[in-house]
Coordinates of C-alpha atoms in Angstrom, one line a residue:
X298 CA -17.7 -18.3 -9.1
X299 CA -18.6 -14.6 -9.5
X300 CA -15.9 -12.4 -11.2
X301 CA -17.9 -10.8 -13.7
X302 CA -21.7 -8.8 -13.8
X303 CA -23.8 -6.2 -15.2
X304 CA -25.9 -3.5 -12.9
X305 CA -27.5 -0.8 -14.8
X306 CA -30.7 0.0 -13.2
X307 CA -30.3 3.9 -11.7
X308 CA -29.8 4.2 -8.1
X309 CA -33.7 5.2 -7.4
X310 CA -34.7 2.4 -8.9
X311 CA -32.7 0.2 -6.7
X312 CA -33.9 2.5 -3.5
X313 CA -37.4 1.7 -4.6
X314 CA -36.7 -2.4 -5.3
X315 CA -34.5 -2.8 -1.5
X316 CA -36.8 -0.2 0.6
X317 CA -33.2 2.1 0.9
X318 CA -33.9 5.2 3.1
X319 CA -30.7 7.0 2.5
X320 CA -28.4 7.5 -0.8
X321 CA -26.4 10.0 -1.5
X322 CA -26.7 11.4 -5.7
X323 CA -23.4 12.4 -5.8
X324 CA -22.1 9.0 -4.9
X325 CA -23.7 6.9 -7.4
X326 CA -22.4 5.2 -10.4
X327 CA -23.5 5.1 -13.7
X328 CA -24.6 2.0 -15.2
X329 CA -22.7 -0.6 -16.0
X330 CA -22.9 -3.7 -18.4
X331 CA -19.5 -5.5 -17.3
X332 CA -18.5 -5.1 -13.6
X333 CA -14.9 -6.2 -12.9
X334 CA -12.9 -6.7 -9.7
X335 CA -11.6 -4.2 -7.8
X336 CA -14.3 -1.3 -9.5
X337 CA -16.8 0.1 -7.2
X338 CA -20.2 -1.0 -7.1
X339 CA -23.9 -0.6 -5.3
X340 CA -24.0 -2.2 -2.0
X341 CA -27.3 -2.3 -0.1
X342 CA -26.5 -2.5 3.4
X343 CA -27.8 -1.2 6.6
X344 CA -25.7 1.1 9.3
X345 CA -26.1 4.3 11.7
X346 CA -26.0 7.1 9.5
X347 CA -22.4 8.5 10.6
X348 CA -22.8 12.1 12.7
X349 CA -26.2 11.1 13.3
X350 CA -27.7 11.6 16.6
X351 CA -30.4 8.5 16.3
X352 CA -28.1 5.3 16.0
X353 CA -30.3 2.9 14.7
X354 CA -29.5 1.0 11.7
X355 CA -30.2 2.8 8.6
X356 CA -30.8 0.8 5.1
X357 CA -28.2 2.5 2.9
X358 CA -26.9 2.4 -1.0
X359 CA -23.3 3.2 -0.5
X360 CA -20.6 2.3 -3.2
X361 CA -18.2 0.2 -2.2
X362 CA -15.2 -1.5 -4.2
X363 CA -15.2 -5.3 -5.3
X364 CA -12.3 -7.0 -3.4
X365 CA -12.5 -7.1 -0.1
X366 CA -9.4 -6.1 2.1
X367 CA -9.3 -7.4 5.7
X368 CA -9.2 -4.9 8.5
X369 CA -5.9 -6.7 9.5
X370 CA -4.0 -6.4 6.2
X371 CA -0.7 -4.7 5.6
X372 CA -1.4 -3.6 2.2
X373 CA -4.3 -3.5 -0.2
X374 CA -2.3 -5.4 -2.8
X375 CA -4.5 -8.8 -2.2
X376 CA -7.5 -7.3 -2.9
X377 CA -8.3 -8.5 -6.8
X378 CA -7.6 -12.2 -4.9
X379 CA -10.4 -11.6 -2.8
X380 CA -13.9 -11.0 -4.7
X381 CA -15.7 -14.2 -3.8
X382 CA -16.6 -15.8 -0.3
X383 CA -17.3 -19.7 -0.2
X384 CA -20.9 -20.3 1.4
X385 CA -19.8 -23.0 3.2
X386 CA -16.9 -21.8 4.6
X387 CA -17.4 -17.5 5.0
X388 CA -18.6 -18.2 8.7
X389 CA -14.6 -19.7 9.6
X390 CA -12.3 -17.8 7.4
X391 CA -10.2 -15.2 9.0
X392 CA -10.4 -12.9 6.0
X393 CA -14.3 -13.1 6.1
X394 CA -15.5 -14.2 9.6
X395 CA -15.6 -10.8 11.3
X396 CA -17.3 -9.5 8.2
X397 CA -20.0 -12.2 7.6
X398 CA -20.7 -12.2 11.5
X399 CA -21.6 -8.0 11.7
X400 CA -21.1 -6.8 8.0
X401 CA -23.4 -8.0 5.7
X402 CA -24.6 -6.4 2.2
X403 CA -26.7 -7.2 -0.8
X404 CA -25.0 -6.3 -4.4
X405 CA -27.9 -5.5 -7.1
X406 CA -27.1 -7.2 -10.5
X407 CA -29.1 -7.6 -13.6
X408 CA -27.1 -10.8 -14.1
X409 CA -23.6 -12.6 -14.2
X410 CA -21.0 -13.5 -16.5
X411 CA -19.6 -17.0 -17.1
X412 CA -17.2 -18.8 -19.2
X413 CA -17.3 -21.7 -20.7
X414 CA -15.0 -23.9 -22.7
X415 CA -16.7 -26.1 -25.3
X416 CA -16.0 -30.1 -26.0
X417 CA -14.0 -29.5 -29.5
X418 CA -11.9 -26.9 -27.8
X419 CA -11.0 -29.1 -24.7
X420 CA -10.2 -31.9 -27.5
X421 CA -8.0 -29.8 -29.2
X422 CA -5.9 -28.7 -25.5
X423 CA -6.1 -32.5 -24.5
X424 CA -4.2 -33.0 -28.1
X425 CA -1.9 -30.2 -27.6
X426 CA -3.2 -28.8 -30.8
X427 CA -4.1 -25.5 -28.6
X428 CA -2.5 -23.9 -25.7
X429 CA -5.0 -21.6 -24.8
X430 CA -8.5 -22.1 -25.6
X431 CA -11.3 -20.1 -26.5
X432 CA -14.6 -19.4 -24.2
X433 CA -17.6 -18.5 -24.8
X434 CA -19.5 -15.8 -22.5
X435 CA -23.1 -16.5 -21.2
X436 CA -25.1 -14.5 -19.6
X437 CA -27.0 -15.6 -15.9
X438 CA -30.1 -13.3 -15.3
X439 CA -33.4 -13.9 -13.5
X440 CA -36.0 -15.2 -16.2
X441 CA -38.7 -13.2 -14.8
X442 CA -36.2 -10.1 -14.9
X443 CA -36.1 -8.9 -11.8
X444 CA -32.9 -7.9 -9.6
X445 CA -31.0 -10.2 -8.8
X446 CA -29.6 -9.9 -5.4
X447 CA -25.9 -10.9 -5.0
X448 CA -25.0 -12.2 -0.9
X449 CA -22.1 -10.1 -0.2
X450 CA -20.1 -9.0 2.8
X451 CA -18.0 -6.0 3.2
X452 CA -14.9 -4.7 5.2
X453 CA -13.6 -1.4 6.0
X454 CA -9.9 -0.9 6.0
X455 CA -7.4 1.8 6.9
X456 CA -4.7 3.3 4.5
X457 CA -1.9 3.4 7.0
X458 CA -0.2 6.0 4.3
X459 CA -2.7 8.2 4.6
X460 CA -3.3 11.2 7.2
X461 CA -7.4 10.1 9.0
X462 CA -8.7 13.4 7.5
X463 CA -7.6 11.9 3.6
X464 CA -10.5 11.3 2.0
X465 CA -9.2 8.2 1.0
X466 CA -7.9 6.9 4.3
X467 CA -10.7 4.6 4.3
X468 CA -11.2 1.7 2.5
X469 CA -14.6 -0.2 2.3
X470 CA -14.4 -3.0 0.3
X471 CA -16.8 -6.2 -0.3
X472 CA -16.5 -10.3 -1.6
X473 CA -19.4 -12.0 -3.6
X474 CA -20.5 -15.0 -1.6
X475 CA -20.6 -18.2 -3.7
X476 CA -22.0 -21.6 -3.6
X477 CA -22.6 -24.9 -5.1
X478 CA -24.4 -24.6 -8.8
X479 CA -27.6 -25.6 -9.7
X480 CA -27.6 -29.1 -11.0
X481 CA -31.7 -28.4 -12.2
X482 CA -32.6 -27.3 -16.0
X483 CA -33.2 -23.9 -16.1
X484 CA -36.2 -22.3 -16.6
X485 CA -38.5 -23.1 -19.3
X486 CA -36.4 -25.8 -20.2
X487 CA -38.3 -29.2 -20.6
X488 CA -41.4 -27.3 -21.2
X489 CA -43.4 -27.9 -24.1
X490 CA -41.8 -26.1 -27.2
X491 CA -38.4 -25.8 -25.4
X492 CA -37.5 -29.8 -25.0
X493 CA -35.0 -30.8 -27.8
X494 CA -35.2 -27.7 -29.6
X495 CA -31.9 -28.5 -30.6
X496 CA -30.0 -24.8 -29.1
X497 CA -26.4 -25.6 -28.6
X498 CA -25.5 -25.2 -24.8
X499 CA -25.9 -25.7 -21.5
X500 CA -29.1 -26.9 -19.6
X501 CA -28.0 -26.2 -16.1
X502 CA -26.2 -23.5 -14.3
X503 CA -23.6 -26.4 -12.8
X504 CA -22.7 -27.2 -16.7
X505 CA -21.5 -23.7 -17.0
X506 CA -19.6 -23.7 -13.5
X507 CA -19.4 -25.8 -10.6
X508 CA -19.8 -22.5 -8.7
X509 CA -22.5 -19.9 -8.4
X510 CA -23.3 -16.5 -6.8
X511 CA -25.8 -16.8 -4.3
X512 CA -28.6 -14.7 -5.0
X513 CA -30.8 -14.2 -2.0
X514 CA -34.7 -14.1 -2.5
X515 CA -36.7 -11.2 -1.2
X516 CA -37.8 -12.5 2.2
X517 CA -34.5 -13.1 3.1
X518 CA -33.1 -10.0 2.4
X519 CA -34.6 -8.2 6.2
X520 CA -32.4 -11.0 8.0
X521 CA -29.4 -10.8 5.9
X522 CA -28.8 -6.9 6.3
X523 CA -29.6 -6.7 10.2
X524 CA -26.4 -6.0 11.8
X525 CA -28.2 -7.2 15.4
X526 CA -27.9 -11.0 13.5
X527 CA -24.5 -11.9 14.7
X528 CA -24.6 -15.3 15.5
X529 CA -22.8 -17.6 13.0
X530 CA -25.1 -20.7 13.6
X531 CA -28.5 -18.5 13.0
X532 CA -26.9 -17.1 10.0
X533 CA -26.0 -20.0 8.4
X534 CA -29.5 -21.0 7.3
X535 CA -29.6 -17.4 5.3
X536 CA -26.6 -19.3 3.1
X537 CA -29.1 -22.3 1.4
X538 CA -28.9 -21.5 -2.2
X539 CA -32.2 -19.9 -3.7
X540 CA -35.2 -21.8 -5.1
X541 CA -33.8 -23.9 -8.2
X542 CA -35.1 -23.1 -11.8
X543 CA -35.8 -19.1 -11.6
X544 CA -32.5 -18.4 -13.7
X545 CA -32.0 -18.7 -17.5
X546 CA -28.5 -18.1 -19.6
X547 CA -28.0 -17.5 -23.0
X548 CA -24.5 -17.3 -24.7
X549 CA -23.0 -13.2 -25.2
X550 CA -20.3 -11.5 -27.4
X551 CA -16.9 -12.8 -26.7
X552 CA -16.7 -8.9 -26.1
X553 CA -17.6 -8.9 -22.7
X554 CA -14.1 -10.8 -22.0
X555 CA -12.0 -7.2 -22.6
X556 CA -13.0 -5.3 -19.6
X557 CA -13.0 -1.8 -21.1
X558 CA -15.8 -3.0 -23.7
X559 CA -18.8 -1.3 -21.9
X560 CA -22.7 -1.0 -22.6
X561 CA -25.9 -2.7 -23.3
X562 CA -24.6 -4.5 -26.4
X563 CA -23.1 -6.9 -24.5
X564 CA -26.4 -8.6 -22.7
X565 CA -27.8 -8.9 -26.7
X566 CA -28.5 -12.6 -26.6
X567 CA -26.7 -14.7 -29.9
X568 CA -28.5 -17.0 -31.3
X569 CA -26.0 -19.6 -30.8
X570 CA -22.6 -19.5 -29.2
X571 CA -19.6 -17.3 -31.3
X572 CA -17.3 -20.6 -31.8
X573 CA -20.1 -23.4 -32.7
X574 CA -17.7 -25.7 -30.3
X575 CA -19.8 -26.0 -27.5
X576 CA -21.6 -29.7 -26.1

């Protein structure tokens, strides 16, 4: 799954890296080393600049918030529930058809957060001897360090509470899309100098999670963002997960797991995982 990431690159960077031709500086957000659900993030997506006289589609950095509400919902209370999209199943989902079929986004990331819960710890909530075990963090993130574009679609809902001229009447809200891990090493590992160096850990995304983001390469990115693409069966191909081996992970402060622990700090690699419980 996706329910935690870090995107701190500054907004003209990220206009430079996705070719964006409009972004408003007052609307940006700082940077941030432990994106939550329901915060607002940087969506890349392309629309007709609203007011504008020329309608075509514009490539745009808007901020949006993570957890999309459906246009059809009574309430925004649902909205935490809602920050990841199967792959496999976006395309036939009420809550996501509409928006996978006409709203489509990219969400820039240096890298995602995932848990995992190591063999002595599972031992000991198997015995009973623990009720709640402890996780260790690791961190996802390109190995070549580039951006990592998150598949995401997005939603615009309507405060019924509100008066049309609130500035918060409107709602525009997006879901992570997800998909089946990678069951290959990561990269580097196997390679001379890295087999059986003996690191604690996992060797493959899919021993960390049994889901994934997906991150869409660069020469998909044109395809995934034009809102003339609405047909569900020549979108579908855009959904194959990414080339296999690009990624690498390395285990992170325990810190990152308290949302209001924020800043660079919390991507600082360990040298081995916090508890020593892990594989």
């Amino acid at each position: 799954m996706c329910g935690r990431y870090a995107a701190s690159r500054r907004p003209e960077d990220l206009a430079g890296l996705f070719g964006v031709e409009k972004w408003e500086p007052e609307e940006t957000l700082a940077p941030d080393w432990n994106v939550a659900p329901t915060k607002s993030v940087h969506a890349v997506l392309e629309r007709p600049v609203k007011d504008a006289a020329d309608r075509r589609p514009v490539r745009q950095l808007r901020v949006l918030r993570w957890g999309l509400v459906p246009s059809w919902a009574k309430s925004p209370d649902g909205a935490a529930k809602m920050i990841n999209a199967r792959a496999e199943t976006v395309h036939e989902k009420p809550s996501f058809r509409r928006a996978f079929e006409t709203r489509r986004c990219l969400l820039p990331a240096d890298g995602y957060y995932e848990w995992v819960t190591g063999a002595q710890e599972r031992e000991l909530e198997e015995k009973g001897r623990r009720k709640r075990t402890r996780k260790q963090p690791y961190f996802v993130t390109p190995a070549d360090g580039s951006v990592m574009a998150l598949a995401g679609v997005f939603e615009f809902w309507r405060d019924p509470t509100l008066p049309p001229d609130h500035p918060r009447a409107w709602w525009v809200t997006c879901s992570v899309i997800t998909t089946e891990a990678e069951k290959e090493p990561f990269a580097g590992e196997g390679d001379e100098g890295n087999e059986g160096d003996g690191k604690e850990g996992p060797r493959s995304l899919a021993e960390i999670h049994p889901r994934m983001p997906l991150v869409l390469p660069p020469e998909r990115w044109g395809a995934w963002l034009d809102p003339a693409r609405t047909d569900p069966a020549g979108l579908r191909p855009l959904l194959a997960p990414p080339p296999a081996g690009t990624v690498r992970a390395y285990p992170v402060t325990t810190a990152v797991s308290d949302v209001r622990n924020n800043g660079p700090e919390l991507l600082t690699e360990l040298a081995a995982p916090e508890e020593s419980t892990l594989f």
